[in-house]
JSON list of C-alpha atoms in Angstrom, two decimals:
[
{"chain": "A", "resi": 1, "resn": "UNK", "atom": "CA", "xyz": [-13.09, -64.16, -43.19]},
{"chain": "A", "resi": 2, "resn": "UNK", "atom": "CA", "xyz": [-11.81, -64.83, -39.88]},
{"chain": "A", "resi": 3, "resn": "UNK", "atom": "CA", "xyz": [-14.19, -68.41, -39.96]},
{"chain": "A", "resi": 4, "resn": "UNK", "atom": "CA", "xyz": [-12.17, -69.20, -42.96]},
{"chain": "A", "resi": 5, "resn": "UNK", "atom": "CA", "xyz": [-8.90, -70.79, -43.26]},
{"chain": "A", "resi": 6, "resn": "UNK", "atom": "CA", "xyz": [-7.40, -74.15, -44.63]},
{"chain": "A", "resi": 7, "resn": "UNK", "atom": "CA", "xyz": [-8.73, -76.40, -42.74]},
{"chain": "A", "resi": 8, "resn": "UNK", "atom": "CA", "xyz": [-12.01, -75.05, -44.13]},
{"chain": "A", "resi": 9, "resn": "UNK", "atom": "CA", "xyz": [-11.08, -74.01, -47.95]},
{"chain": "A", "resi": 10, "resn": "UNK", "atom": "CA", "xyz": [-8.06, -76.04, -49.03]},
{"chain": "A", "resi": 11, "resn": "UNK", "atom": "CA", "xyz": [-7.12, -73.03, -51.43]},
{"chain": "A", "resi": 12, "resn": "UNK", "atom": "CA", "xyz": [-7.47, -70.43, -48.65]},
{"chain": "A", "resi": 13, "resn": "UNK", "atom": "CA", "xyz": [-5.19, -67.67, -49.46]},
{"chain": "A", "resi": 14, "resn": "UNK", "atom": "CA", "xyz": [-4.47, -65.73, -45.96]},
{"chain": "A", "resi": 15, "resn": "UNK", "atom": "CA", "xyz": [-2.98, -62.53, -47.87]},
{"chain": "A", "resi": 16, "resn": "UNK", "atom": "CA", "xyz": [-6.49, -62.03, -49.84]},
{"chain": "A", "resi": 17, "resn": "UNK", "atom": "CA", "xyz": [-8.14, -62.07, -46.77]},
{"chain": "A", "resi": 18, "resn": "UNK", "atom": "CA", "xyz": [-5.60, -59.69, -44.88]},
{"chain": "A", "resi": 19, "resn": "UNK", "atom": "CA", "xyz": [-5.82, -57.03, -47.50]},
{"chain": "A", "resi": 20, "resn": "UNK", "atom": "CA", "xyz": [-9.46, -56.96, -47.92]},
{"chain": "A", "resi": 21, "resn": "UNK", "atom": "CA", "xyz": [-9.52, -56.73, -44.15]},
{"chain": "A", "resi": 22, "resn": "UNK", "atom": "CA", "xyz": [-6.96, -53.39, -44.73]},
{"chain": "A", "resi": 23, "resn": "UNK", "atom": "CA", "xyz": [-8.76, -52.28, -47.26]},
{"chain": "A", "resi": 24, "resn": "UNK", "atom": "CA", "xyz": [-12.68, -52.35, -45.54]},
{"chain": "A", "resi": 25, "resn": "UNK", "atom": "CA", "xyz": [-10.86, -51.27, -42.45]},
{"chain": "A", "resi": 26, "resn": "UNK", "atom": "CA", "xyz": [-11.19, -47.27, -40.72]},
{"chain": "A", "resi": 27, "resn": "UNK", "atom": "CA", "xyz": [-10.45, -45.44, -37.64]},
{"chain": "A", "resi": 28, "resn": "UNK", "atom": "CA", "xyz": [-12.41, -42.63, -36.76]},
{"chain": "A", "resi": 29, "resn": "UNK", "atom": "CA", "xyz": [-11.74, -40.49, -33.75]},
{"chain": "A", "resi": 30, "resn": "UNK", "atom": "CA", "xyz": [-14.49, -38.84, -32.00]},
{"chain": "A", "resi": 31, "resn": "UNK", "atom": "CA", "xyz": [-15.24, -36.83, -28.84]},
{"chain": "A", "resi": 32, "resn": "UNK", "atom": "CA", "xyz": [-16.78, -37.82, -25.88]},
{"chain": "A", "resi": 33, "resn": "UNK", "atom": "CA", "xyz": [-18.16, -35.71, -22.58]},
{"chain": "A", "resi": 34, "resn": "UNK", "atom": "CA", "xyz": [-18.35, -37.88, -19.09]},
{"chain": "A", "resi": 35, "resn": "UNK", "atom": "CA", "xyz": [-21.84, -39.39, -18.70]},
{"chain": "A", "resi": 36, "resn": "UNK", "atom": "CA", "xyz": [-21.62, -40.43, -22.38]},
{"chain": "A", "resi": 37, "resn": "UNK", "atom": "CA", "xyz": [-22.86, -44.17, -23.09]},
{"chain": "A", "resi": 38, "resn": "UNK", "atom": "CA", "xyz": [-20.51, -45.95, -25.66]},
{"chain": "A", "resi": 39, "resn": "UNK", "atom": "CA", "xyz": [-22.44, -49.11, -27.68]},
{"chain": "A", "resi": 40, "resn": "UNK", "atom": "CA", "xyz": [-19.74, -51.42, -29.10]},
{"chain": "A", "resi": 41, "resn": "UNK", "atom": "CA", "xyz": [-21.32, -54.01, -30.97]},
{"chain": "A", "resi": 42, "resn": "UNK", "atom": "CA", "xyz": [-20.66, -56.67, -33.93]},
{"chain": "A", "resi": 43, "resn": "UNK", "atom": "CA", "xyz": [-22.61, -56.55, -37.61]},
{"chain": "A", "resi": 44, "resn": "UNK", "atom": "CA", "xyz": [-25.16, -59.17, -35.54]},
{"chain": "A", "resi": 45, "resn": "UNK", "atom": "CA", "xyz": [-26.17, -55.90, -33.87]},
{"chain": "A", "resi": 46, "resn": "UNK", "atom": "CA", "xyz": [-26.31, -52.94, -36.43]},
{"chain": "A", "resi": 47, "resn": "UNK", "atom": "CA", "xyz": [-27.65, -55.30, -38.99]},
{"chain": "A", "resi": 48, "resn": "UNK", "atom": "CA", "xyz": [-30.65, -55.40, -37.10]},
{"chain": "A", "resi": 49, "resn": "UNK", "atom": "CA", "xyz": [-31.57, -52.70, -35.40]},
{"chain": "A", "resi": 50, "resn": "UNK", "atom": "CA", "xyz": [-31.76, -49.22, -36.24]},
{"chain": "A", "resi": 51, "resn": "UNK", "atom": "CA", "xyz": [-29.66, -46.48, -34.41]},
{"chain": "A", "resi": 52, "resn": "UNK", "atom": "CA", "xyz": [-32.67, -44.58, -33.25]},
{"chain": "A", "resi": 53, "resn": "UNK", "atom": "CA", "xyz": [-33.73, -48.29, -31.57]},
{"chain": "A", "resi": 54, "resn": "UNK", "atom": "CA", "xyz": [-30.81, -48.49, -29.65]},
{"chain": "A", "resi": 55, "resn": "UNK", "atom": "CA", "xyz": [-30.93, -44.82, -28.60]},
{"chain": "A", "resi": 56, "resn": "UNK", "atom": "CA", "xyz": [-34.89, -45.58, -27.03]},
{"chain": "A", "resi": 57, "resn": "UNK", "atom": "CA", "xyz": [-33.69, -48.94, -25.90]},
{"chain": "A", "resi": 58, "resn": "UNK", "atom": "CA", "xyz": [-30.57, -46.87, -23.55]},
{"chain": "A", "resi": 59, "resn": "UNK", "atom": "CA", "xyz": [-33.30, -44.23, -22.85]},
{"chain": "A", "resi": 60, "resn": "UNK", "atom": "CA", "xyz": [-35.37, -46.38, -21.36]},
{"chain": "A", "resi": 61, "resn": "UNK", "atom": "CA", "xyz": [-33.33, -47.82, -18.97]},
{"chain": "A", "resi": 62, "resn": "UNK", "atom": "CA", "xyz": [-31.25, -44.90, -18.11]},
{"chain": "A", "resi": 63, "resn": "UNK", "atom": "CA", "xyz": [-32.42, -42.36, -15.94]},
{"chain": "A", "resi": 64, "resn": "UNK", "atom": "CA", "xyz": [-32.99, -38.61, -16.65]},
{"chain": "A", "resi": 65, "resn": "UNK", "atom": "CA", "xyz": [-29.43, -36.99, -15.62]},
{"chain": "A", "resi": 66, "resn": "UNK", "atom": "CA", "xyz": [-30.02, -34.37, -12.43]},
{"chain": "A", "resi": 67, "resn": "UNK", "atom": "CA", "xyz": [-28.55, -30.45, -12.44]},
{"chain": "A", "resi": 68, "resn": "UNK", "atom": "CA", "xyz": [-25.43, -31.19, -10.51]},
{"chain": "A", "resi": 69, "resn": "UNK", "atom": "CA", "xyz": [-22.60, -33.18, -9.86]},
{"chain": "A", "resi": 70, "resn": "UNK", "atom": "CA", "xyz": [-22.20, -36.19, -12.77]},
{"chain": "A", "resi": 71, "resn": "UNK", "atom": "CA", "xyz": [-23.26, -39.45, -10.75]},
{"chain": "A", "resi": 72, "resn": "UNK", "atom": "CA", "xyz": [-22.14, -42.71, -12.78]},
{"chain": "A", "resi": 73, "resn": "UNK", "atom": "CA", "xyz": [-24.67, -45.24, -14.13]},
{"chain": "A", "resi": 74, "resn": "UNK", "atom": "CA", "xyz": [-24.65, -48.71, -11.49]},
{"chain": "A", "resi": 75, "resn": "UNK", "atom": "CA", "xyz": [-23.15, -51.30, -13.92]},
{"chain": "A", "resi": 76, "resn": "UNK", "atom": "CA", "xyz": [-25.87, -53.68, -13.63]},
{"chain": "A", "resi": 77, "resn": "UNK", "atom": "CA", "xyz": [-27.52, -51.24, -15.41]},
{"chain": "A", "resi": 78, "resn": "UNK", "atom": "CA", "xyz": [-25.23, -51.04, -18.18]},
{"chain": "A", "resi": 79, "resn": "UNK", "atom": "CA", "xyz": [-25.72, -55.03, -18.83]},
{"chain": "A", "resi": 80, "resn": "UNK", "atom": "CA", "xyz": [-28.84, -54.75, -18.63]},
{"chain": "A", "resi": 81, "resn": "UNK", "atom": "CA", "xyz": [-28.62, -52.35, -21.47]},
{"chain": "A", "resi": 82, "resn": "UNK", "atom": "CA", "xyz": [-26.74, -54.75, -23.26]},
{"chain": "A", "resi": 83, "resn": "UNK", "atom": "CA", "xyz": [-29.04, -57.96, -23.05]},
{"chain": "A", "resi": 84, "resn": "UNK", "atom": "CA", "xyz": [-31.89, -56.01, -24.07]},
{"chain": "A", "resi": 85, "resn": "UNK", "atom": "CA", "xyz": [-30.18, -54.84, -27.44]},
{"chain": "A", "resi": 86, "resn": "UNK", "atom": "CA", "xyz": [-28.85, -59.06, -27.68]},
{"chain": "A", "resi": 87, "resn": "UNK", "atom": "CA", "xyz": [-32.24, -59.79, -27.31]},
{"chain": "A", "resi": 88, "resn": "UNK", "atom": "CA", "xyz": [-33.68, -57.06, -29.26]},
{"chain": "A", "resi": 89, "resn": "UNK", "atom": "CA", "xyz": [-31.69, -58.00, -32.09]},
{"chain": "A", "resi": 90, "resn": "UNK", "atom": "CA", "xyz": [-32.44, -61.44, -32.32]},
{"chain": "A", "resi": 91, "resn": "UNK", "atom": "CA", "xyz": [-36.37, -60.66, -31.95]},
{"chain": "A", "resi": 92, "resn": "UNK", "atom": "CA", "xyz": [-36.11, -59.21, -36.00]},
{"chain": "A", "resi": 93, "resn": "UNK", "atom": "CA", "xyz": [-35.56, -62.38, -37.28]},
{"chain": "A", "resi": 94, "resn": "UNK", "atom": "CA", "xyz": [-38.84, -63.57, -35.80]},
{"chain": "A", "resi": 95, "resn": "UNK", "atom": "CA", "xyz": [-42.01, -63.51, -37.85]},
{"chain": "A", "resi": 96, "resn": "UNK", "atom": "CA", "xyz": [-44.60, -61.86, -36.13]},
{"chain": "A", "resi": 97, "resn": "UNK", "atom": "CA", "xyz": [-48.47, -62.22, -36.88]},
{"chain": "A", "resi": 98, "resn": "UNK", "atom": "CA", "xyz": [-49.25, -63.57, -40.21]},
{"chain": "A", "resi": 99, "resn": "UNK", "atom": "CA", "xyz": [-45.83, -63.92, -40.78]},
{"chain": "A", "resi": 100, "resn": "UNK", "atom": "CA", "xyz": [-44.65, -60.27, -41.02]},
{"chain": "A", "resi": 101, "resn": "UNK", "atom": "CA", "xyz": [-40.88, -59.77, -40.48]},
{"chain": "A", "resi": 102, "resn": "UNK", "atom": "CA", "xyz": [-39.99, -56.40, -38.51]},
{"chain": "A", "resi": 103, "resn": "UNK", "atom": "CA", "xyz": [-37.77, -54.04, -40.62]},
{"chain": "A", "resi": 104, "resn": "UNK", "atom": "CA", "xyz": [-34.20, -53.61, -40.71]},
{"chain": "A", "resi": 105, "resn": "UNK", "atom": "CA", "xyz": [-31.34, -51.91, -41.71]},
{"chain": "A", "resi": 106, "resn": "UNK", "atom": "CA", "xyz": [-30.60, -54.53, -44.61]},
{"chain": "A", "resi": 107, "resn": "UNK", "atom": "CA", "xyz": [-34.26, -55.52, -45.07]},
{"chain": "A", "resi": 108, "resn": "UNK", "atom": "CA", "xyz": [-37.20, -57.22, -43.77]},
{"chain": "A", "resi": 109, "resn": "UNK", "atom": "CA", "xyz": [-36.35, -59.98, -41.04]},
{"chain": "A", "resi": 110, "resn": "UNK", "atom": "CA", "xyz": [-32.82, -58.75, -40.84]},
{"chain": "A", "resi": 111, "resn": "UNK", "atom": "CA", "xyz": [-30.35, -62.05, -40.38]},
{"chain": "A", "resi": 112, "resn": "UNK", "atom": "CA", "xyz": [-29.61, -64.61, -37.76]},
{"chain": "A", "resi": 113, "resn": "UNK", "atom": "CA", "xyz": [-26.15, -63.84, -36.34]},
{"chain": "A", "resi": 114, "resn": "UNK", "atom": "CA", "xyz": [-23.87, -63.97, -33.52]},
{"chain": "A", "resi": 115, "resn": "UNK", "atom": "CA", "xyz": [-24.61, -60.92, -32.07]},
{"chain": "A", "resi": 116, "resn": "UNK", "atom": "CA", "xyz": [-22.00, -59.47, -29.90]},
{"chain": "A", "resi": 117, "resn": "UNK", "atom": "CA", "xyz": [-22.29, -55.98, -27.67]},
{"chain": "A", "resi": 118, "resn": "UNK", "atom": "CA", "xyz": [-20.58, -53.95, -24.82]},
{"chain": "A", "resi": 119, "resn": "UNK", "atom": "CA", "xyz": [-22.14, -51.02, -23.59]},
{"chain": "A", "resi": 120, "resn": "UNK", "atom": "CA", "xyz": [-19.82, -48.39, -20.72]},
{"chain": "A", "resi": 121, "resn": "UNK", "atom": "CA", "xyz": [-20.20, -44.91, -19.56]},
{"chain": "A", "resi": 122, "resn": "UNK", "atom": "CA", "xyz": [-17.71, -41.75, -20.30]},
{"chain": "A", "resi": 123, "resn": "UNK", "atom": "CA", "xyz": [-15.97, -41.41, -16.61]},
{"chain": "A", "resi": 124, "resn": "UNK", "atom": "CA", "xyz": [-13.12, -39.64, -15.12]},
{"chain": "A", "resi": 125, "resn": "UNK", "atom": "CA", "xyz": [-10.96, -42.33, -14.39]},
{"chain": "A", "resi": 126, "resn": "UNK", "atom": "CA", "xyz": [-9.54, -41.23, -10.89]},
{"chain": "A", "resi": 127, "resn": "UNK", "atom": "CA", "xyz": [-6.95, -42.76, -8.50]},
{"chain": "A", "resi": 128, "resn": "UNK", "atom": "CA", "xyz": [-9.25, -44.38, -6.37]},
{"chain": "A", "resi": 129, "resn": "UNK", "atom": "CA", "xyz": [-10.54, -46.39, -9.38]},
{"chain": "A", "resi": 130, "resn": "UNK", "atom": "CA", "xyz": [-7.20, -47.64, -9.89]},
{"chain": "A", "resi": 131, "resn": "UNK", "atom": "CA", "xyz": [-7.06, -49.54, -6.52]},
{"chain": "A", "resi": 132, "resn": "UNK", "atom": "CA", "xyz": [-10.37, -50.71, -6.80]},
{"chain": "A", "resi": 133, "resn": "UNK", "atom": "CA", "xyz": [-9.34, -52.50, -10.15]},
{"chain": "A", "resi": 134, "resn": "UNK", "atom": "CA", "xyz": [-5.93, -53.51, -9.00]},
{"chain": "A", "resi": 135, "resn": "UNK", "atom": "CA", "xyz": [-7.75, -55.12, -6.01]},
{"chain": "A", "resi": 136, "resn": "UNK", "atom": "CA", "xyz": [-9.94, -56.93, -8.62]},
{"chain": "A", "resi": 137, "resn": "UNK", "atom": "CA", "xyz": [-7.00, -58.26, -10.67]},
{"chain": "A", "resi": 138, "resn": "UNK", "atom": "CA", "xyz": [-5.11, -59.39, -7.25]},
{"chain": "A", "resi": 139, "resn": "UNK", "atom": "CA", "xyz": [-8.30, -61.16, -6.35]},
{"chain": "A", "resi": 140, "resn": "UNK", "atom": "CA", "xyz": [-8.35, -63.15, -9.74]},
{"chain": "A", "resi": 141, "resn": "UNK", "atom": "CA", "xyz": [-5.45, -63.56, -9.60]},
{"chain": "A", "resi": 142, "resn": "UNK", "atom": "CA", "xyz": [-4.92, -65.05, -6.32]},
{"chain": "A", "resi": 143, "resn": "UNK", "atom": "CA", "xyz": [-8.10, -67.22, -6.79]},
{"chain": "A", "resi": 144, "resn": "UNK", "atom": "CA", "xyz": [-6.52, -68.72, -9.81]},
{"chain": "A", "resi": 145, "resn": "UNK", "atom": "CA", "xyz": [-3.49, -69.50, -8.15]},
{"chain": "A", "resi": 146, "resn": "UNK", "atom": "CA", "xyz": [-5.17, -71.67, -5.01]},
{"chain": "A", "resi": 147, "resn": "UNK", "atom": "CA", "xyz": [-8.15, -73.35, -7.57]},
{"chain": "A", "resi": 148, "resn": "UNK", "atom": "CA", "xyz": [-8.03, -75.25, -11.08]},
{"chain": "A", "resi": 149, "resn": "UNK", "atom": "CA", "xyz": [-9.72, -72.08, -12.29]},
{"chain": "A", "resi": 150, "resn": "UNK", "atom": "CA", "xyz": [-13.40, -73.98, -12.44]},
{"chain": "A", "resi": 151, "resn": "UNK", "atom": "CA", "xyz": [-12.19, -76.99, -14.95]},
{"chain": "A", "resi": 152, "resn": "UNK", "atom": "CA", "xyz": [-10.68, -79.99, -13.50]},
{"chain": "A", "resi": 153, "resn": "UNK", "atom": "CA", "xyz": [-8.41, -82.84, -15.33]},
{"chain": "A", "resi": 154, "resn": "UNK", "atom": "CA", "xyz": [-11.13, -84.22, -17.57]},
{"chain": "A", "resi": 155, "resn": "UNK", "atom": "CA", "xyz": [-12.19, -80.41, -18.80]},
{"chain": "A", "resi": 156, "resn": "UNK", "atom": "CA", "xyz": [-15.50, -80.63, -16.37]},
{"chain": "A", "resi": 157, "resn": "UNK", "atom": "CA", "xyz": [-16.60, -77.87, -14.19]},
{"chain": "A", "resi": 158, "resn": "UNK", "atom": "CA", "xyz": [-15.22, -78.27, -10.73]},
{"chain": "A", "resi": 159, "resn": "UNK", "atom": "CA", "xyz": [-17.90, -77.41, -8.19]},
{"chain": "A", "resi": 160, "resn": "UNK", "atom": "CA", "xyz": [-15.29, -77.44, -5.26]},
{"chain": "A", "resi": 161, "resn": "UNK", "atom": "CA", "xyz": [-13.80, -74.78, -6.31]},
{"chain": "A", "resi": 162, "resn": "UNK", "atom": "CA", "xyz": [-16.05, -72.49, -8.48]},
{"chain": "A", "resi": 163, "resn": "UNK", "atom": "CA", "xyz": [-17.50, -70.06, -6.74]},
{"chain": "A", "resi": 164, "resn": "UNK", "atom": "CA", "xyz": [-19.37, -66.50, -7.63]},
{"chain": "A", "resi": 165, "resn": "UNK", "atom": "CA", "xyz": [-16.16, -64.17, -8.72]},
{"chain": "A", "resi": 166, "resn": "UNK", "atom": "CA", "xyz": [-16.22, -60.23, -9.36]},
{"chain": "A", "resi": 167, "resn": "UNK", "atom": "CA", "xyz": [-16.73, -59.37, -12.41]},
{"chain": "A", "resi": 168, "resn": "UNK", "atom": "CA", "xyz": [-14.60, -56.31, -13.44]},
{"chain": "A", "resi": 169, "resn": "UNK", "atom": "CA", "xyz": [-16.97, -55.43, -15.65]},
{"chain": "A", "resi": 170, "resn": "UNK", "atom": "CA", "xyz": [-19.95, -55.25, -12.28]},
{"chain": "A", "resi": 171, "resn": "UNK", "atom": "CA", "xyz": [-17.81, -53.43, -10.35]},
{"chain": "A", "resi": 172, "resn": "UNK", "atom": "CA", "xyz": [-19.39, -50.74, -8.90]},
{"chain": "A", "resi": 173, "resn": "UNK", "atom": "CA", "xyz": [-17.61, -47.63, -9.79]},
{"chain": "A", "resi": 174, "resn": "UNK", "atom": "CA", "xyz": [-20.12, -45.30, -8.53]},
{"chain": "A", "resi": 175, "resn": "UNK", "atom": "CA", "xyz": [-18.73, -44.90, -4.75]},
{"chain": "A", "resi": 176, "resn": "UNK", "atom": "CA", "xyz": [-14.98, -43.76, -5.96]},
{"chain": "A", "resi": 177, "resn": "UNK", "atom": "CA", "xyz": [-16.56, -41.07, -8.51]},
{"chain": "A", "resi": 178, "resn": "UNK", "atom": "CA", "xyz": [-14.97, -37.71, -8.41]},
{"chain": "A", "resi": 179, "resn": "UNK", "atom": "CA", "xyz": [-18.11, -36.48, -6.81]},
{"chain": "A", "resi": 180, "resn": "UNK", "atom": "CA", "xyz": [-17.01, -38.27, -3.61]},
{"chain": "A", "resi": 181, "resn": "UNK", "atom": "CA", "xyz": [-14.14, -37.31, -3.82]},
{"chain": "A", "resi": 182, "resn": "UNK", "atom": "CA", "xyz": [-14.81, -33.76, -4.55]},
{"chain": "A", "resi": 183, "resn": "UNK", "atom": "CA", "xyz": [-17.08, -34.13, -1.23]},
{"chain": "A", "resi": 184, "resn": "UNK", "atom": "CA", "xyz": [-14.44, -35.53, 0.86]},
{"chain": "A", "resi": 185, "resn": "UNK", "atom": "CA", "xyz": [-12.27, -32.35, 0.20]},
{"chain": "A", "resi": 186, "resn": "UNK", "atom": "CA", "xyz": [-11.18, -30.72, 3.95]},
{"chain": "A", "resi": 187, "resn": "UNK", "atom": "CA", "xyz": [-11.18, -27.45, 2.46]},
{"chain": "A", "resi": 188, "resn": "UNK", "atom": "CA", "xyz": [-15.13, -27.32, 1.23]},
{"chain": "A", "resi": 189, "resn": "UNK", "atom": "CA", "xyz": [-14.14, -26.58, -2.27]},
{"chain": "A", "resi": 190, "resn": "UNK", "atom": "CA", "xyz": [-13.92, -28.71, -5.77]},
{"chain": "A", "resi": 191, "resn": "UNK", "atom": "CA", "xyz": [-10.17, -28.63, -6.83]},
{"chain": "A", "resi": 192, "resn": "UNK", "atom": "CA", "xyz": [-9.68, -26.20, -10.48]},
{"chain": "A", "resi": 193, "resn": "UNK", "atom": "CA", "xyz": [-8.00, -29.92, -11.96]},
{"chain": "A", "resi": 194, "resn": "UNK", "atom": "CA", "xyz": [-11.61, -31.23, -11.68]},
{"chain": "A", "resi": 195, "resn": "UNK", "atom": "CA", "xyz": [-13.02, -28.91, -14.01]},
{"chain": "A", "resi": 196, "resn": "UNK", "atom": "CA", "xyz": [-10.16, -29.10, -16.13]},
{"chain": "A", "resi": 197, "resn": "UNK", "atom": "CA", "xyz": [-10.76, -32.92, -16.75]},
{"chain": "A", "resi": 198, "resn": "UNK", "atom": "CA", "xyz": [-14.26, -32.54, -17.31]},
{"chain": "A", "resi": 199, "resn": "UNK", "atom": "CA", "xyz": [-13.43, -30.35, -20.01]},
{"chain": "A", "resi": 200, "resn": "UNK", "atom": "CA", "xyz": [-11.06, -32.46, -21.61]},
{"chain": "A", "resi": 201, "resn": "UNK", "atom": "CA", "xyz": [-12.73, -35.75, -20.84]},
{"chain": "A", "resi": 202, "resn": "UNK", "atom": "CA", "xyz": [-12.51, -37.12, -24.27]},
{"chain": "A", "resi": 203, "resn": "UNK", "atom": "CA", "xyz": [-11.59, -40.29, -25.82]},
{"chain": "A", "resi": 204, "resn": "UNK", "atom": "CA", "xyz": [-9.69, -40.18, -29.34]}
]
């Protein structure tokens, strides 16, 4: 639906399309515990693969949690997590030998779609995060103020000015966890609030 519109179909009607939209449409709220991994993904995604494949595929790649303090996942692991389930997705539409087609939620050989995924991590979202992604924002900011933003005039990439930026979605979040700063406590103790959030650490 949202490929569609007049200058596509002449006799496009945008109301039908609204209301069928309203009508497939649902919010669900559920719980979630810090540590938990979140997989966001378009049709291009569930289509293909089953649930239990995208359970082994984070499994693999994540390690086995330790007794303890919660430690965050590095974010490169994260992506990684990601491409593999892009990649993973697109490999069911392949034939394999003799032409079989892997199974699928909707059938043998699945479909060939955009396929579209973010993958995060439950985590107590604590001051010290806040200034590390205000400091990200200022940068990009800042850089896009002083450069043409990697496009000149003519819509080509500018290699004067493009260089490697932060990606919010790489930073490492891991060093400002409430585990450090649980450790950096004078007193030797974890404050009571800190066990409070990580009983309410939920997203609804």
């Amino acid at each position: 639906l949202a490929r569609v519109d007049d200058r596509v179909d002449p006799d496009f009607d945008e109301a039908l399309a609204l209301e069928v939209i309203e009508r497939g449409s649902a919010v669900h709220c559920v719980s979630a515990y810090e540590g938990d991994i979140l997989v966001l993904g378009s049709d291009g995604v569930f289509d293909n693969l089953f649930l239990d494949e995208i359970v082994d595929i984070c499994n693999e790649a994540l390690a086995v949690p330790k007794p303890g303090a919660f430690a965050p996942s590095h974010p490169q692991i994260l992506s990684q997590i990601a491409k593999r389930i892009v990649e993973e997705s697109h490999a069911k539409s392949l034939a394999g030998r003799g032409g079989y087609l892997p199974d699928t939620p909707i059938g043998r050989g699945g479909k060939m779609d955009d396929t579209s995924v973010v993958v995060g991590e439950v985590v107590e979202w604590t001051e010290a995060h806040s200034k590390v992604w205000a400091q990200v924002r200022k940068q990009r900011e800042w850089r896009n103020m002083v450069t043409c933003g990697g496009m000149n005039m003519d819509n080509i990439t500018c290699r004067s000015c493009q260089r490697p930026d932060v990606d919010a979605d790489e930073v490492d979040l891991t060093r400002h966890s409430r585990t450090s700063r649980t450790e950096s406590n004078p007193q030797g103790g974890t404050d009571s609030g800190d066990e409070e959030d990580e009983k309410n650490c939920t997203i609804q």
